């Protein structure tokens, strides 16, 4: 109840909105670059989120994040210009950072490392099931591109009520730790300094993976709409079927991560994903685009939960809020490390739209697919050669 049901509901709302989100923003007569800038904002939310989650506590942070997401969703639905779109997306990005980081920190504390791959893969699977449910529901909402935002806002309100009553109160992690007296920027620098090698290798790999994932979510609807010429409903069908395949793979991903190791899911999954993106520009009909979208869904599904699991494995261990530190050095906490870890991921999430937008404006949407595929292959090389296996076998 505290983790999986709220995750399912929020993903359902996202599934209603996201299949046509890039088409909606592009309908404001923006260039590809400006369209993608709107969709990329919000990445700065993770640093303040890491600060406040440790001090507000996880429940308060989740409720605050949901409130901001709800306000952002309504703002998107009533937006009339570029500035209003940017403001709403920025608010939603910060709210999502609060929501995601608080949940990630909670799972890191309560799930044993030997079960973490399956538990977080299940979390990824629940998100995918919710996303699929939302995409299926969107098929019945007609062609109006604003209406889905208000449906999403209603789901966020329901989620807010459920979280208020069912998520247990957890005291702020730093309420009794000596590290709270150290200036936050000093603490943040210390987190980066202690983990600089991991952030330079695994962090870079995550940037590339999230660039690929975010780029996929935006380029497929635009390519289907503007190049292949599909209707709104056909776009939704394509995205929904791809997500259904994606969703079905998470049990396999969890088994592979906990049985053989994290990279046994990460490397083949991202390789398949990247190959699908590179093949997308060769499609010209609904059928072939759907085949490639399904192939992409297989790859992303195999890699389900891998980035969250890797971040949880690498986070400082110990009691909530406790990590590496002494009387002379700042304490490195889970929240602050995971805030930086999520920042690397969201940097990739922001880079995805920027890459797609700039390449599409310069060369066309076809070449954006090639570039995303190449970035995926680079991520495969990093995780295969530079990132150590983090599964500790008994």
Coordinates of C-alpha atoms in Angstrom, one line a residue:
X1 CA 0.0 0.0 0.0
X2 CA 2.7 2.6 0.8
X3 CA 4.7 2.1 -2.4
X4 CA 3.1 0.0 -5.1
X5 CA -0.5 1.2 -5.2
X6 CA 0.5 4.9 -5.2
X7 CA 3.1 4.1 -7.9
X8 CA 0.4 2.3 -10.0
X9 CA -2.0 5.2 -9.7
X10 CA 0.5 7.9 -10.6
X11 CA 1.8 5.9 -13.6
X12 CA -1.8 5.4 -14.7
X13 CA -2.2 9.2 -14.9
X14 CA 1.1 9.5 -16.7
X15 CA 0.0 6.8 -19.2
X16 CA -3.1 8.9 -20.0
X17 CA -1.0 12.0 -20.8
X18 CA 2.4 11.0 -22.1
X19 CA 1.5 9.2 -25.4
X20 CA 0.3 12.5 -26.9
X21 CA 2.3 15.0 -24.7
X22 CA 4.9 15.8 -27.3
X23 CA 2.2 16.2 -30.0
X24 CA 0.3 18.6 -27.6
X25 CA 3.3 20.8 -26.9
X26 CA 4.2 20.9 -30.6
X27 CA 0.6 22.0 -31.4
X28 CA 1.5 25.4 -29.9
X29 CA 3.4 26.0 -33.2
X30 CA 6.8 25.6 -31.6
X31 CA 10.0 24.3 -33.3
X32 CA 11.2 20.8 -32.4
X33 CA 13.9 22.4 -30.2
X34 CA 11.4 24.6 -28.2
X35 CA 9.0 21.7 -27.9
X36 CA 11.7 19.5 -26.4
X37 CA 12.9 22.3 -24.1
X38 CA 9.4 22.5 -22.6
X39 CA 9.6 18.7 -22.0
X40 CA 13.1 18.8 -20.6
X41 CA 12.7 21.4 -17.8
X42 CA 12.5 20.3 -14.2
X43 CA 15.9 18.5 -13.9
X44 CA 17.1 20.9 -11.2
X45 CA 14.5 19.5 -8.8
X46 CA 16.7 16.6 -7.5
X47 CA 19.3 18.7 -5.6
X48 CA 16.8 20.6 -3.4
X49 CA 14.7 17.4 -3.1
X50 CA 17.7 15.5 -1.7
X51 CA 18.0 18.3 0.9
X52 CA 14.4 18.5 1.9
X53 CA 13.6 14.8 1.9
X54 CA 16.2 14.3 4.7
X55 CA 14.7 17.1 6.7
X56 CA 11.0 16.9 6.0
X57 CA 10.8 13.1 6.2
X58 CA 9.6 10.7 3.5
X59 CA 5.9 11.0 3.9
X60 CA 5.8 14.8 4.0
X61 CA 8.1 14.8 0.9
X62 CA 5.8 12.4 -1.0
X63 CA 2.7 14.5 -0.2
X64 CA 4.4 17.8 -1.2
X65 CA 5.6 16.2 -4.4
X66 CA 2.1 14.9 -5.3
X67 CA 0.6 18.4 -4.6
X68 CA 3.1 20.0 -7.0
X69 CA 2.5 17.3 -9.6
X70 CA -1.3 18.0 -9.4
X71 CA -0.9 21.7 -9.7
X72 CA 1.5 21.2 -12.7
X73 CA -0.9 18.9 -14.5
X74 CA -3.8 21.5 -14.2
X75 CA -1.4 24.2 -15.4
X76 CA -0.5 22.1 -18.5
X77 CA -4.2 21.6 -19.3
X78 CA -5.0 25.3 -19.2
X79 CA -1.7 26.7 -20.6
X80 CA -2.0 29.2 -23.5
X81 CA 1.6 29.9 -24.4
X82 CA 5.2 28.8 -24.2
X83 CA 5.9 30.5 -20.8
X84 CA 3.0 28.9 -19.1
X85 CA 4.0 25.5 -20.5
X86 CA 7.6 26.0 -19.1
X87 CA 6.3 27.0 -15.7
X88 CA 3.9 24.1 -15.4
X89 CA 6.6 21.6 -16.5
X90 CA 9.2 23.0 -14.1
X91 CA 6.8 22.8 -11.1
X92 CA 5.9 19.2 -12.1
X93 CA 9.6 18.3 -12.5
X94 CA 10.4 19.5 -8.9
X95 CA 7.3 17.7 -7.5
X96 CA 8.3 14.5 -9.3
X97 CA 11.8 14.7 -7.8
X98 CA 10.3 14.9 -4.3
X99 CA 8.0 12.0 -5.0
X100 CA 10.5 9.7 -6.6
X101 CA 13.4 10.4 -4.3
X102 CA 11.3 9.9 -1.1
X103 CA 10.1 6.5 -2.4
X104 CA 13.5 5.4 -3.6
X105 CA 15.1 6.3 -0.2
X106 CA 12.4 4.3 1.6
X107 CA 12.9 1.2 -0.5
X108 CA 16.7 1.4 -0.1
X109 CA 16.2 1.3 3.7
X110 CA 13.7 -1.5 4.0
X111 CA 14.7 -4.0 1.2
X112 CA 17.6 -6.4 1.8
X113 CA 20.2 -6.2 -0.9
X114 CA 19.7 -9.9 -1.9
X115 CA 16.1 -9.2 -2.8
X116 CA 16.5 -5.6 -4.0
X117 CA 16.6 -6.5 -7.8
X118 CA 13.3 -8.3 -7.7
X119 CA 11.6 -5.8 -5.4
X120 CA 12.7 -2.8 -7.5
X121 CA 12.0 -4.7 -10.8
X122 CA 8.5 -5.3 -9.4
X123 CA 8.3 -1.6 -8.6
X124 CA 9.3 -0.9 -12.3
X125 CA 6.7 -3.5 -13.4
X126 CA 4.0 -1.8 -11.3
X127 CA 4.8 1.5 -12.9
X128 CA 4.6 -0.1 -16.3
X129 CA 1.3 -1.8 -15.5
X130 CA -0.1 1.6 -14.4
X131 CA 1.3 3.3 -17.5
X132 CA -0.3 0.6 -19.7
X133 CA -3.7 1.0 -17.9
X134 CA -3.5 4.7 -18.5
X135 CA -2.7 4.3 -22.2
X136 CA -5.6 1.9 -22.6
X137 CA -7.9 4.4 -20.9
X138 CA -6.7 7.2 -23.1
X139 CA -8.1 5.3 -26.1
X140 CA -11.6 6.3 -24.9
X141 CA -10.8 10.0 -24.4
X142 CA -11.2 11.2 -27.9
X143 CA -8.9 13.5 -29.9
X144 CA -9.0 16.4 -27.4
X145 CA -5.3 16.8 -26.3
X146 CA -6.2 18.9 -23.2
X147 CA -8.7 16.7 -21.5
X148 CA -6.2 14.0 -20.4
X149 CA -4.5 16.5 -18.2
X150 CA -7.6 17.0 -16.1
X151 CA -8.2 13.2 -15.8
X152 CA -4.6 12.9 -14.6
X153 CA -5.1 15.7 -12.0
X154 CA -8.1 13.8 -10.6
X155 CA -5.9 10.6 -10.2
X156 CA -3.2 12.7 -8.4
X157 CA -5.9 13.9 -6.0
X158 CA -7.0 10.4 -5.2
X159 CA -3.3 9.4 -4.8
X160 CA -2.8 12.3 -2.4
X161 CA -5.6 11.1 -0.2
X162 CA -4.4 7.5 -0.1
X163 CA -0.9 8.4 0.7
X164 CA -2.0 10.7 3.5
X165 CA -3.8 7.8 5.2
X166 CA -1.7 4.8 4.4
X167 CA 2.0 5.9 4.3
X168 CA 3.4 5.6 7.8
X169 CA 5.1 8.6 9.3
X170 CA 8.9 8.3 9.3
X171 CA 10.8 10.9 11.3
X172 CA 13.2 13.1 9.2
X173 CA 16.5 11.2 8.8
X174 CA 18.7 14.0 10.1
X175 CA 16.8 14.9 13.2
X176 CA 19.3 13.2 15.4
X177 CA 22.5 13.2 13.4
X178 CA 25.5 15.4 13.9
X179 CA 25.8 15.9 10.2
X180 CA 22.9 18.3 10.2
X181 CA 25.1 21.2 11.3
X182 CA 27.3 21.0 8.2
X183 CA 26.3 23.5 5.5
X184 CA 24.3 21.6 2.8
X185 CA 26.4 22.7 -0.2
X186 CA 29.5 21.4 1.7
X187 CA 27.7 18.1 2.3
X188 CA 26.7 17.9 -1.3
X189 CA 30.2 18.5 -2.5
X190 CA 31.5 15.8 -0.1
X191 CA 28.9 13.3 -1.5
X192 CA 30.2 14.0 -5.0
X193 CA 33.8 13.9 -3.8
X194 CA 33.4 10.5 -2.1
X195 CA 31.5 8.9 -5.0
X196 CA 33.2 10.8 -7.9
X197 CA 34.4 7.6 -9.6
X198 CA 31.0 5.9 -9.5
X199 CA 29.2 9.1 -10.7
X200 CA 31.8 9.4 -13.5
X201 CA 31.2 5.8 -14.8
X202 CA 27.9 4.4 -13.6
X203 CA 26.5 7.9 -13.5
X204 CA 27.4 8.6 -17.1
X205 CA 25.9 5.3 -18.1
X206 CA 22.7 6.2 -16.4
X207 CA 22.7 9.6 -18.2
X208 CA 22.9 7.8 -21.5
X209 CA 20.2 5.2 -20.6
X210 CA 17.8 7.9 -19.5
X211 CA 18.5 10.0 -22.6
X212 CA 17.5 6.9 -24.6
X213 CA 14.4 6.3 -22.6
X214 CA 13.2 9.8 -22.5
X215 CA 14.0 10.3 -26.2
X216 CA 12.0 7.2 -27.1
X217 CA 8.9 8.5 -25.2
X218 CA 8.9 11.7 -27.2
X219 CA 10.2 10.7 -30.7
X220 CA 7.9 7.8 -31.4
X221 CA 4.7 9.8 -31.1
X222 CA 6.1 12.7 -33.1
X223 CA 7.5 10.3 -35.8
X224 CA 4.2 8.4 -36.0
X225 CA 2.3 11.7 -36.3
X226 CA 4.5 13.8 -38.6
X227 CA 6.4 11.2 -40.7
X228 CA 4.2 8.1 -40.9
X229 CA 1.0 10.2 -40.7
X230 CA -0.9 8.2 -38.1
X231 CA -4.1 9.4 -36.4
X232 CA -4.1 10.2 -32.6
X233 CA -5.7 6.9 -31.9
X234 CA -3.2 5.0 -34.0
X235 CA -0.4 6.7 -32.1
X236 CA -1.9 5.7 -28.8
X237 CA -2.3 2.1 -30.0
X238 CA 1.4 2.0 -31.0
X239 CA 2.6 3.3 -27.7
X240 CA 0.2 1.2 -25.7
X241 CA 1.1 -2.1 -27.3
X242 CA 4.8 -1.4 -26.9
X243 CA 4.2 -0.6 -23.2
X244 CA 2.3 -3.9 -22.8
X245 CA 5.4 -5.8 -24.0
X246 CA 7.6 -3.7 -21.9
X247 CA 5.5 -4.4 -18.8
X248 CA 5.5 -8.2 -19.3
X249 CA 9.3 -8.4 -19.0
X250 CA 9.9 -7.1 -15.4
X251 CA 9.7 -10.5 -13.7
X252 CA 12.5 -11.7 -16.0
X253 CA 14.5 -8.6 -15.3
X254 CA 14.2 -9.0 -11.5
X255 CA 15.2 -12.7 -11.7
X256 CA 18.2 -11.9 -13.9
X257 CA 19.4 -9.2 -11.6
X258 CA 19.2 -11.2 -8.4
X259 CA 20.2 -14.6 -9.8
X260 CA 23.1 -13.6 -12.1
X261 CA 23.9 -9.9 -11.5
X262 CA 22.7 -6.4 -12.4
X263 CA 24.6 -6.2 -15.7
X264 CA 23.0 -9.4 -17.0
X265 CA 19.8 -7.4 -17.3
X266 CA 21.3 -4.0 -18.1
X267 CA 23.6 -4.9 -21.0
X268 CA 21.3 -7.0 -23.2
X269 CA 18.2 -4.9 -22.4
X270 CA 19.8 -1.6 -23.4
X271 CA 21.5 -3.2 -26.5
X272 CA 18.1 -4.4 -27.8
X273 CA 16.5 -1.0 -27.0
X274 CA 19.3 0.9 -28.9
X275 CA 18.9 -1.4 -31.9
X276 CA 15.2 -0.7 -32.0
X277 CA 15.7 3.1 -32.0
X278 CA 18.3 2.8 -34.8
X279 CA 15.7 0.8 -36.8
X280 CA 12.8 3.2 -36.3
X281 CA 13.8 5.6 -39.2
X282 CA 13.4 2.7 -41.6
X283 CA 9.7 2.3 -40.9
X284 CA 7.0 4.0 -42.9
X285 CA 3.7 2.3 -42.0
X286 CA 1.7 1.6 -38.9
X287 CA 2.6 -2.1 -39.0
X288 CA 6.4 -1.7 -39.2
X289 CA 6.5 1.1 -36.7
X290 CA 4.5 -1.1 -34.3
X291 CA 7.0 -4.0 -34.8
X292 CA 9.9 -1.8 -34.0
X293 CA 8.1 -0.3 -31.0
X294 CA 7.5 -3.8 -29.7
X295 CA 11.2 -4.6 -30.1
X296 CA 12.1 -1.5 -28.1
X297 CA 9.6 -2.5 -25.5
X298 CA 11.3 -5.9 -25.1
X299 CA 14.7 -4.2 -24.6
X300 CA 13.4 -1.6 -22.1
X301 CA 11.5 -4.3 -20.2
X302 CA 14.6 -6.5 -19.8
X303 CA 16.3 -3.5 -18.3
X304 CA 13.4 -2.8 -16.0
X305 CA 14.5 -1.4 -12.6
X306 CA 18.2 -1.6 -13.4
X307 CA 19.1 2.0 -12.8
X308 CA 17.1 2.2 -9.5
X309 CA 18.7 -1.0 -8.3
X310 CA 22.2 0.1 -9.2
X311 CA 21.6 3.4 -7.3
X312 CA 20.3 1.6 -4.3
X313 CA 23.3 -0.8 -4.3
X314 CA 25.7 2.1 -4.5
X315 CA 24.1 4.3 -1.8
X316 CA 25.7 4.6 1.6
X317 CA 24.6 1.8 4.0
X318 CA 23.4 2.0 7.5
X319 CA 20.4 3.2 9.4
X320 CA 18.1 5.8 7.8
X321 CA 20.1 9.0 7.2
X322 CA 23.4 7.5 8.3
X323 CA 26.3 6.9 5.9
X324 CA 30.0 7.7 5.5
X325 CA 31.1 10.5 7.9
X326 CA 33.0 11.4 11.1
X327 CA 33.2 14.3 13.5
X328 CA 35.5 16.1 11.0
X329 CA 33.8 15.3 7.8
X330 CA 30.2 15.7 6.6
X331 CA 27.9 12.7 6.8
X332 CA 27.0 11.2 3.5
X333 CA 23.4 10.1 3.7
X334 CA 21.2 8.0 1.4
X335 CA 19.0 10.9 0.5
X336 CA 21.8 13.2 -0.6
X337 CA 23.5 10.4 -2.6
X338 CA 20.3 9.3 -4.2
X339 CA 19.5 13.0 -5.0
X340 CA 22.8 13.2 -7.0
X341 CA 22.1 9.8 -8.5
X342 CA 18.6 10.9 -9.6
X343 CA 20.1 14.1 -10.9
X344 CA 22.4 12.2 -13.2
X345 CA 19.4 10.2 -14.5
X346 CA 17.2 13.3 -14.9
X347 CA 20.1 15.1 -16.7
X348 CA 19.8 12.3 -19.2
X349 CA 16.0 12.7 -19.1
X350 CA 16.5 16.3 -20.0
X351 CA 19.2 15.6 -22.5
X352 CA 16.9 13.2 -24.4
X353 CA 14.5 15.9 -25.5
X354 CA 17.3 18.3 -26.3
X355 CA 19.1 15.8 -28.5
X356 CA 15.8 14.9 -30.3
X357 CA 14.8 18.5 -30.8
X358 CA 18.1 19.8 -32.1
X359 CA 18.8 16.9 -34.4
X360 CA 15.3 16.9 -35.7
X361 CA 15.5 20.7 -36.5
X362 CA 18.8 20.3 -38.2
X363 CA 18.5 16.9 -40.0
X364 CA 15.0 15.5 -39.4
X365 CA 13.3 13.1 -37.0
X366 CA 15.0 10.1 -38.8
X367 CA 18.5 11.1 -37.8
X368 CA 17.3 11.7 -34.2
X369 CA 16.6 7.9 -34.0
X370 CA 20.1 7.1 -35.3
X371 CA 21.7 9.4 -32.7
X372 CA 19.6 7.9 -29.8
X373 CA 20.6 4.4 -30.9
X374 CA 24.3 5.3 -30.9
X375 CA 24.0 6.8 -27.4
X376 CA 22.4 3.5 -26.3
X377 CA 25.3 1.5 -27.6
X378 CA 27.7 3.8 -25.8
X379 CA 25.8 3.1 -22.5
X380 CA 26.2 -0.7 -23.2
X381 CA 29.9 -0.3 -23.5
X382 CA 30.1 1.6 -20.2
X383 CA 28.1 -0.9 -18.2
X384 CA 30.0 -3.8 -19.8
X385 CA 33.5 -2.5 -19.3
X386 CA 33.6 0.3 -16.7
X387 CA 30.9 -0.4 -14.0
X388 CA 31.6 -3.3 -11.5
X389 CA 28.9 -5.8 -10.7
X390 CA 27.1 -4.7 -7.5
X391 CA 25.3 -7.9 -6.6
X392 CA 26.8 -9.4 -3.5
X393 CA 26.4 -13.2 -3.7
X394 CA 26.2 -15.2 -0.5

